[in-house]
CSV table of C-alpha atoms in Angstrom, one decimal:
chain,number,residue,atom,x,y,z
A,1,MET,CA,0.5,-7.1,-24.9
A,2,ASP,CA,-2.0,-9.0,-22.7
A,3,LYS,CA,-4.9,-6.9,-21.3
A,4,LYS,CA,-4.7,-6.3,-17.6
A,5,ARG,CA,-7.7,-7.6,-15.7
A,6,ILE,CA,-9.3,-5.5,-13.0
A,7,LEU,CA,-11.8,-6.8,-10.4
A,8,ILE,CA,-14.3,-4.2,-9.1
A,9,ILE,CA,-15.9,-5.1,-5.7
A,10,GLU,CA,-18.7,-2.5,-5.3
A,11,ASP,CA,-22.3,-2.9,-4.1
A,12,GLU,CA,-23.5,0.3,-5.7
A,13,LYS,CA,-24.4,-1.0,-9.2
A,14,LYS,CA,-24.4,2.3,-10.9
A,15,ILE,CA,-20.9,3.1,-9.7
A,16,ALA,CA,-19.7,-0.4,-10.6
A,17,ARG,CA,-21.2,-0.1,-14.1
A,18,PHE,CA,-19.6,3.4,-14.6
A,19,LEU,CA,-16.2,2.1,-13.6
A,20,GLU,CA,-16.6,-0.9,-15.8
A,21,LEU,CA,-17.3,1.2,-18.9
A,22,GLU,CA,-14.5,3.6,-18.2
A,23,LEU,CA,-12.0,0.9,-17.6
A,24,GLN,CA,-13.1,-1.1,-20.6
A,25,TYR,CA,-12.6,2.1,-22.7
A,26,GLU,CA,-9.1,2.3,-21.4
A,27,GLY,CA,-8.4,-1.2,-22.6
A,28,TYR,CA,-8.8,-3.2,-19.4
A,29,GLU,CA,-10.7,-6.4,-18.9
A,30,VAL,CA,-13.2,-6.0,-16.0
A,31,ASP,CA,-15.0,-8.3,-13.6
A,32,ILE,CA,-17.6,-7.1,-11.1
A,33,ALA,CA,-18.8,-8.4,-7.7
A,34,ASN,CA,-21.6,-6.6,-5.9
A,35,ASP,CA,-21.1,-8.2,-2.4
A,36,GLY,CA,-18.3,-9.0,-0.2
A,37,ARG,CA,-18.4,-12.8,-0.2
A,38,THR,CA,-18.7,-13.1,-4.0
A,39,GLY,CA,-15.9,-10.5,-4.3
A,40,LEU,CA,-13.6,-12.5,-2.0
A,41,GLU,CA,-14.3,-15.7,-4.0
A,42,MET,CA,-13.5,-14.0,-7.3
A,43,ALA,CA,-10.4,-12.4,-5.8
A,44,MET,CA,-9.1,-15.6,-4.4
A,45,LYS,CA,-8.9,-17.1,-8.0
A,46,ASP,CA,-5.8,-14.8,-8.3
A,47,ASP,CA,-6.3,-13.9,-11.9
A,48,ALA,CA,-6.9,-10.1,-11.3
A,49,ASP,CA,-4.0,-7.7,-11.9
A,50,LEU,CA,-5.6,-5.1,-9.6
A,51,ILE,CA,-8.7,-4.8,-7.4
A,52,VAL,CA,-10.9,-1.8,-6.8
A,53,LEU,CA,-12.5,-2.5,-3.4
A,54,ASP,CA,-15.3,-0.7,-1.7
A,55,LEU,CA,-15.0,-0.4,2.1
A,56,MET,CA,-18.6,-0.9,3.0
A,57,LEU,CA,-20.0,-4.0,1.5
A,58,PRO,CA,-22.9,-6.4,2.3
A,59,GLY,CA,-21.8,-9.9,3.4
A,60,LEU,CA,-18.2,-9.1,4.1
A,61,SER,CA,-16.5,-5.7,4.6
A,62,GLY,CA,-13.7,-4.4,2.3
A,63,ILE,CA,-11.4,-4.4,5.4
A,64,GLU,CA,-12.0,-8.1,6.0
A,65,ILE,CA,-11.6,-9.0,2.3
A,66,CYS,CA,-8.3,-7.1,2.2
A,67,ARG,CA,-7.1,-8.8,5.4
A,68,ARG,CA,-7.8,-12.3,4.0
A,69,LEU,CA,-6.3,-11.6,0.6
A,70,ARG,CA,-3.1,-10.3,2.1
A,71,GLY,CA,-2.5,-13.8,3.6
A,72,THR,CA,-2.0,-15.2,0.1
A,73,SER,CA,-1.7,-12.4,-2.5
A,74,ASP,CA,0.1,-9.2,-3.2
A,75,VAL,CA,-2.3,-8.1,-5.9
A,76,PRO,CA,-2.6,-4.2,-5.8
A,77,ILE,CA,-5.7,-3.0,-4.0
A,78,ILE,CA,-7.3,0.5,-4.3
A,79,MET,CA,-9.9,0.9,-1.5
A,80,LEU,CA,-12.9,3.2,-2.1
A,81,THR,CA,-15.1,4.6,0.6
A,82,ALA,CA,-17.6,7.4,1.3
A,83,LYS,CA,-15.9,8.1,4.5
A,84,ASP,CA,-13.2,10.9,4.7
A,85,ASP,CA,-11.3,10.4,7.8
A,86,VAL,CA,-7.6,9.6,8.4
A,87,SER,CA,-8.4,6.8,10.8
A,88,ASP,CA,-10.4,5.0,8.1
A,89,LYS,CA,-7.5,5.5,5.6
A,90,VAL,CA,-5.0,4.1,8.1
A,91,MET,CA,-7.3,1.1,8.8
A,92,GLY,CA,-7.5,0.3,5.1
A,93,LEU,CA,-3.8,0.7,4.6
A,94,ASP,CA,-2.9,-1.2,7.7
A,95,VAL,CA,-4.6,-4.4,6.4
A,96,GLY,CA,-2.7,-4.1,3.2
A,97,ALA,CA,-4.5,-1.8,0.8
A,98,ASP,CA,-2.0,0.0,-1.6
A,99,ASP,CA,-4.0,3.1,-2.1
A,100,TYR,CA,-7.2,4.8,-0.9
A,101,MET,CA,-9.7,7.1,-2.6
A,102,THR,CA,-12.7,8.9,-1.1
A,103,LYS,CA,-16.0,9.1,-3.0
A,104,PRO,CA,-16.8,11.1,-5.0
A,105,PHE,CA,-13.6,11.0,-7.0
A,106,ALA,CA,-12.5,12.0,-10.4
A,107,ILE,CA,-12.2,9.0,-12.8
A,108,GLU,CA,-9.1,10.5,-14.3
A,109,GLU,CA,-7.3,10.3,-10.9
A,110,LEU,CA,-8.4,6.7,-10.3
A,111,LEU,CA,-7.1,5.8,-13.7
A,112,ALA,CA,-3.8,7.4,-13.0
A,113,ARG,CA,-3.4,5.6,-9.7
A,114,ILE,CA,-4.3,2.3,-11.4
A,115,ARG,CA,-1.6,2.9,-14.0
A,116,VAL,CA,1.0,3.7,-11.3
A,117,LEU,CA,0.2,0.6,-9.2
A,118,LEU,CA,0.3,-1.7,-12.3
A,119,LYS,CA,3.7,-0.2,-13.3
A,120,ARG,CA,5.0,-0.6,-9.8
A,121,LYS,CA,3.9,-4.2,-9.7
A,122,LEU,CA,5.5,-4.9,-13.0
A,123,ARG,CA,8.8,-3.3,-11.8
A,124,ASN,CA,8.7,-5.3,-8.6
A,125,ASP,CA,8.1,-8.6,-10.5
A,126,LYS,CA,11.1,-7.9,-12.7
A,127,ASN,CA,13.3,-7.2,-9.7
A,128,GLU,CA,12.3,-10.4,-7.8
A,129,ILE,CA,15.5,-12.1,-8.9
A,130,THR,CA,18.3,-10.1,-7.4
A,131,ASP,CA,21.6,-10.3,-5.6
A,132,GLU,CA,20.9,-11.8,-2.2
A,133,ASN,CA,22.7,-9.0,-0.4
A,134,LYS,CA,20.4,-6.5,-1.9
A,135,ASP,CA,17.5,-8.2,-0.3
A,136,ILE,CA,18.8,-7.4,3.2
A,137,LEU,CA,18.9,-3.9,4.6
A,138,SER,CA,20.6,-3.2,8.0
A,139,HIS,CA,21.1,-0.5,10.5
A,140,ASP,CA,22.9,-1.4,13.7
A,141,LYS,CA,20.8,-4.3,15.1
A,142,LEU,CA,17.9,-3.6,12.8
A,143,LYS,CA,17.6,-5.9,9.8
A,144,LEU,CA,15.0,-5.8,7.0
A,145,TYR,CA,14.6,-8.8,4.7
A,146,LYS,CA,12.9,-7.6,1.5
A,147,ASP,CA,12.3,-11.1,0.1
A,148,ASN,CA,9.9,-12.3,2.8
A,149,TYR,CA,8.7,-9.1,4.5
A,150,ARG,CA,10.6,-9.8,7.7
A,151,VAL,CA,12.1,-7.3,10.2
A,152,GLU,CA,14.3,-8.2,13.1
A,153,TYR,CA,16.0,-6.2,15.9
A,154,GLY,CA,18.7,-8.3,17.4
A,155,ASP,CA,17.2,-11.7,17.9
A,156,ASP,CA,13.6,-10.4,18.0
A,157,GLU,CA,11.3,-10.5,15.0
A,158,ILE,CA,9.1,-7.3,14.7
A,159,GLU,CA,5.6,-7.6,13.3
A,160,LEU,CA,4.8,-4.8,10.9
A,161,THR,CA,1.9,-4.1,8.6
A,162,LYS,CA,2.6,-4.0,4.8
A,163,LYS,CA,2.7,-0.2,4.8
A,164,GLU,CA,4.9,0.0,7.9
A,165,PHE,CA,7.3,-2.4,6.2
A,166,GLU,CA,7.3,-0.4,3.0
A,167,LEU,CA,7.9,2.9,4.9
A,168,LEU,CA,10.8,1.4,6.9
A,169,GLU,CA,12.2,-0.1,3.7
A,170,TYR,CA,12.2,3.3,2.0
A,171,LEU,CA,13.8,5.0,4.9
A,172,MET,CA,16.5,2.4,5.1
A,173,ILE,CA,17.2,2.4,1.4
A,174,ASN,CA,17.7,6.1,1.6
A,175,LYS,CA,19.7,6.1,4.8
A,176,ASN,CA,21.5,9.4,5.5
A,177,ILE,CA,19.1,11.3,3.2
A,178,VAL,CA,16.4,13.5,4.7
A,179,LEU,CA,13.0,12.5,3.2
A,180,SER,CA,10.1,15.0,3.2
A,181,ARG,CA,6.6,13.8,3.9
A,182,GLU,CA,5.6,14.6,0.3
A,183,LYS,CA,8.6,12.5,-1.0
A,184,ILE,CA,7.6,9.6,1.2
A,185,LEU,CA,4.0,9.7,0.1
A,186,GLU,CA,5.0,9.8,-3.5
A,187,ASN,CA,7.3,6.9,-3.3
A,188,VAL,CA,5.7,4.6,-0.7
A,189,TRP,CA,2.1,5.2,-1.7
A,190,GLY,CA,3.1,5.3,-5.3
A,191,TYR,CA,1.6,8.5,-6.6
A,192,ASP,CA,1.6,12.3,-6.3
A,193,TYR,CA,-0.5,12.8,-3.2
A,194,PHE,CA,-2.2,16.1,-2.7
A,195,GLY,CA,-4.2,15.4,0.5
A,196,GLU,CA,-3.2,15.6,4.1
A,197,THR,CA,0.4,14.6,4.9
A,198,ASN,CA,-0.1,13.7,8.6
A,199,LEU,CA,-0.7,10.1,7.4
A,200,ILE,CA,3.1,9.9,7.4
A,201,ASP,CA,3.4,11.1,11.0
A,202,VAL,CA,0.9,8.4,12.0
A,203,TYR,CA,3.0,5.7,10.5
A,204,ILE,CA,6.2,7.1,11.8
A,205,ARG,CA,4.7,7.0,15.3
A,206,TYR,CA,3.7,3.3,14.7
A,207,LEU,CA,7.3,2.4,13.7
A,208,ARG,CA,8.8,4.2,16.6
A,209,GLY,CA,6.5,2.4,19.0
A,210,LYS,CA,7.6,-0.9,17.6
A,211,ILE,CA,11.3,-0.2,17.3
A,212,ASP,CA,12.6,3.0,19.0
A,213,GLN,CA,10.5,3.0,22.1
A,214,LYS,CA,10.5,-0.8,22.5
A,215,TYR,CA,14.3,-1.1,22.4
A,216,GLY,CA,15.3,2.3,23.7
A,217,VAL,CA,17.0,3.5,20.5
A,218,ASP,CA,16.7,6.5,18.2
A,219,VAL,CA,16.6,4.9,14.7
A,220,ILE,CA,14.1,7.3,13.0
A,221,LYS,CA,15.0,10.9,13.5
A,222,THR,CA,12.9,14.0,12.8
A,223,VAL,CA,14.4,16.9,10.9
A,224,ARG,CA,12.1,19.7,11.9
A,225,GLY,CA,10.3,21.5,9.1
A,226,VAL,CA,11.7,19.0,6.6
A,227,GLY,CA,10.9,15.3,7.3
A,228,TYR,CA,12.5,12.1,8.5
A,229,ILE,CA,15.9,10.3,8.3
A,230,ILE,CA,17.7,7.2,9.4
A,231,ARG,CA,21.2,8.3,10.0
A,232,ASP,CA,24.4,6.3,10.6
């Protein structure tokens, strides 16, 4: 089996070296960039299987790197930061990061999240060729096109971030099933999440603003004390 290649974009050289040694010990090939512009150039080569990206970088921020990459690549990105605030997490996830960890963190947890994201990417790659009907989810006038990340309500196209799209997709796939916040975090964010669950409420509010409130409908329903559902 080919070794997976991981790109670390981290300006703190001691942290970068520590991650490099741990990842190499786990059998990964590792590349390192210590500033934002170099990191973006290396990432744009598109040969990394996953990127560990620091938020605060000289030259170009992690947010900007992530935003530019998402224009051309779906490579899994785990964002690292010393900040511990929901707004920072939402910002990183909004521009396309797949996961988020706050320093300091346990290396075992980072390794676990890397494994989950790589497995999910492999699963998604295998499922790329599928029945066309399975690529379109619908609910009344709302349609979600899985193959090109497009959402429409009637004749209008709705612009969603990557995480908003994935959350809506998960809700639509599980239509008529009440989904708890923990279940959503586990499946949309791709790991067993033990932090605050109000991140889901933030994203539900974003989706409702772009769909329910804009078109005067009630697509995403709240089941008090349990979670959320899209119900026929």
